[in-house]
Every structure is written in C-alpha cells, then in structure tokens.
Amino acid sequence: MTTAKKIVVDCFENLFVRKDFAAAGANVHPDFVTHSPGFPSGRDAFVEAMRNSPMTGADVSVKRVIADEDHVVVHLHVVSPGEKLGTAVVDIVRVEDGLIVEHWDVKQPVPPGAAMF
C-alpha cells in the first residue's frame, strides 16, 4: 500500500468505522481545503463538522481505494438508519508531506437493482 493510500485509509477508518475523530484529525493538515458543499475547510472545523454529520450514525463501508501518486480515490457505501439502499460516495483526496491537504466528493443514491458494489 502506498504511503498516501495508507494515510487516507487510516483517516477514513478512524472517521467512519472507529469514530475516533482525534485520530482522524492527526492525518489532516491544519490548512486542509474541502470542495464539498456544506463542509468547512480547515482541519479542526472539518473534523468537528464530520463529528456532527449524519454520517456518524450511518453504516459506512469502504468498497475500494485507488491511489495515483499524491491522490487517493475512496469509493464508499453509506447507509443511514432507516435506509435500505443508501448512497454511493466517491471521495478524492490529495496528500502532501504526509497529511491530507485537499478533498473533493461526489454522491449518488444507490438505485434499486443496481450492482454498484
């Protein structure tokens, strides 16, 4: 596993599986920038927003992780309480000097009958 991939996987597992927000924040640069509407940039603000987001109560599973040098793509399946099919999420993360510095994402409801995962 590449270093960038390991950094991102550790962060995502801490955020979504272990719910260990302090450990997740250790992988994020203080001047982190997210391009995700509704989420603030900056490590502390972003980690706090994630702590208070509906994703903390969801079942989140990492389906695949693809790394290309300093960029890592994570494909997630997110199922919130009461949902049957959930949402497919693709996060694109850039790592620099051992920390996550930038983030983009796209989301799509899982359609009935889809074999997305």
Short mmCIF file of N, CA and C in Angstrom, two decimals, residues 58-60 76-89 107-112 114 116-117:
data_model
loop_
_atom_site.label_atom_id
_atom_site.label_comp_id
_atom_site.label_asym_id
_atom_site.label_seq_id
_atom_site.Cartn_x
_atom_site.Cartn_y
_atom_site.Cartn_z
N ALA A 58 -24.37 6.48 10.43
CA ALA A 58 -24.57 5.61 9.26
C ALA A 58 -23.63 4.42 9.29
N ASP A 59 -24.01 3.40 8.57
CA ASP A 59 -23.13 2.26 8.32
C ASP A 59 -22.32 2.62 7.08
N VAL A 60 -21.02 2.79 7.25
CA VAL A 60 -20.14 3.21 6.15
C VAL A 60 -19.15 2.10 5.87
N LEU A 76 -17.14 4.64 -1.29
CA LEU A 76 -17.84 4.26 -0.06
C LEU A 76 -19.29 3.89 -0.34
N HIS A 77 -19.82 3.02 0.50
CA HIS A 77 -21.26 2.76 0.53
C HIS A 77 -21.74 3.22 1.89
N VAL A 78 -22.64 4.19 1.90
CA VAL A 78 -23.14 4.80 3.13
C VAL A 78 -24.63 4.50 3.25
N VAL A 79 -25.01 3.84 4.34
CA VAL A 79 -26.41 3.52 4.58
C VAL A 79 -26.81 4.12 5.93
N SER A 80 -27.64 5.15 5.88
CA SER A 80 -28.12 5.81 7.10
C SER A 80 -29.22 4.98 7.73
N PRO A 81 -29.42 5.15 9.04
CA PRO A 81 -30.50 4.41 9.71
C PRO A 81 -31.84 4.63 8.99
N GLY A 82 -32.56 3.55 8.76
CA GLY A 82 -33.86 3.63 8.10
C GLY A 82 -33.79 3.53 6.59
N GLU A 83 -32.59 3.62 6.01
CA GLU A 83 -32.44 3.48 4.56
C GLU A 83 -32.20 2.02 4.21
N LYS A 84 -32.62 1.64 3.00
CA LYS A 84 -32.36 0.29 2.53
C LYS A 84 -31.16 0.26 1.59
N LEU A 85 -31.12 1.17 0.65
CA LEU A 85 -30.11 1.10 -0.41
C LEU A 85 -28.89 1.99 -0.15
N GLY A 86 -29.10 3.12 0.46
CA GLY A 86 -28.01 4.01 0.79
C GLY A 86 -27.51 4.87 -0.34
N THR A 87 -26.30 5.34 -0.18
CA THR A 87 -25.68 6.28 -1.10
C THR A 87 -24.28 5.80 -1.46
N ALA A 88 -23.94 5.94 -2.73
CA ALA A 88 -22.56 5.69 -3.17
C ALA A 88 -21.83 7.02 -3.11
N VAL A 89 -20.66 7.02 -2.50
CA VAL A 89 -19.86 8.23 -2.35
C VAL A 89 -18.47 7.95 -2.90
N LYS A 107 -21.65 12.27 -4.79
CA LYS A 107 -22.57 11.35 -4.13
C LYS A 107 -23.70 11.01 -5.07
N GLN A 108 -24.20 9.78 -4.92
CA GLN A 108 -25.31 9.32 -5.75
C GLN A 108 -26.13 8.32 -4.95
N PRO A 109 -27.45 8.50 -4.90
CA PRO A 109 -28.28 7.48 -4.27
C PRO A 109 -28.12 6.16 -5.03
N VAL A 110 -28.08 5.06 -4.30
CA VAL A 110 -27.99 3.75 -4.95
C VAL A 110 -29.36 3.42 -5.50
N PRO A 111 -29.49 3.24 -6.83
CA PRO A 111 -30.80 2.94 -7.40
C PRO A 111 -31.19 1.48 -7.14
N PRO A 112 -32.50 1.22 -7.07
CA PRO A 112 -32.96 -0.16 -6.89
C PRO A 112 -32.40 -1.06 -7.99
N ALA A 114 -29.38 -1.91 -8.57
CA ALA A 114 -28.04 -1.61 -9.04
C ALA A 114 -27.02 -2.54 -8.38
N MET A 116 -23.76 -1.89 -7.73
CA MET A 116 -22.69 -0.91 -7.67
C MET A 116 -21.49 -1.39 -6.88
N PHE A 117 -21.70 -2.33 -6.00
CA PHE A 117 -20.61 -2.72 -5.10
C PHE A 117 -20.27 -4.17 -5.27
#
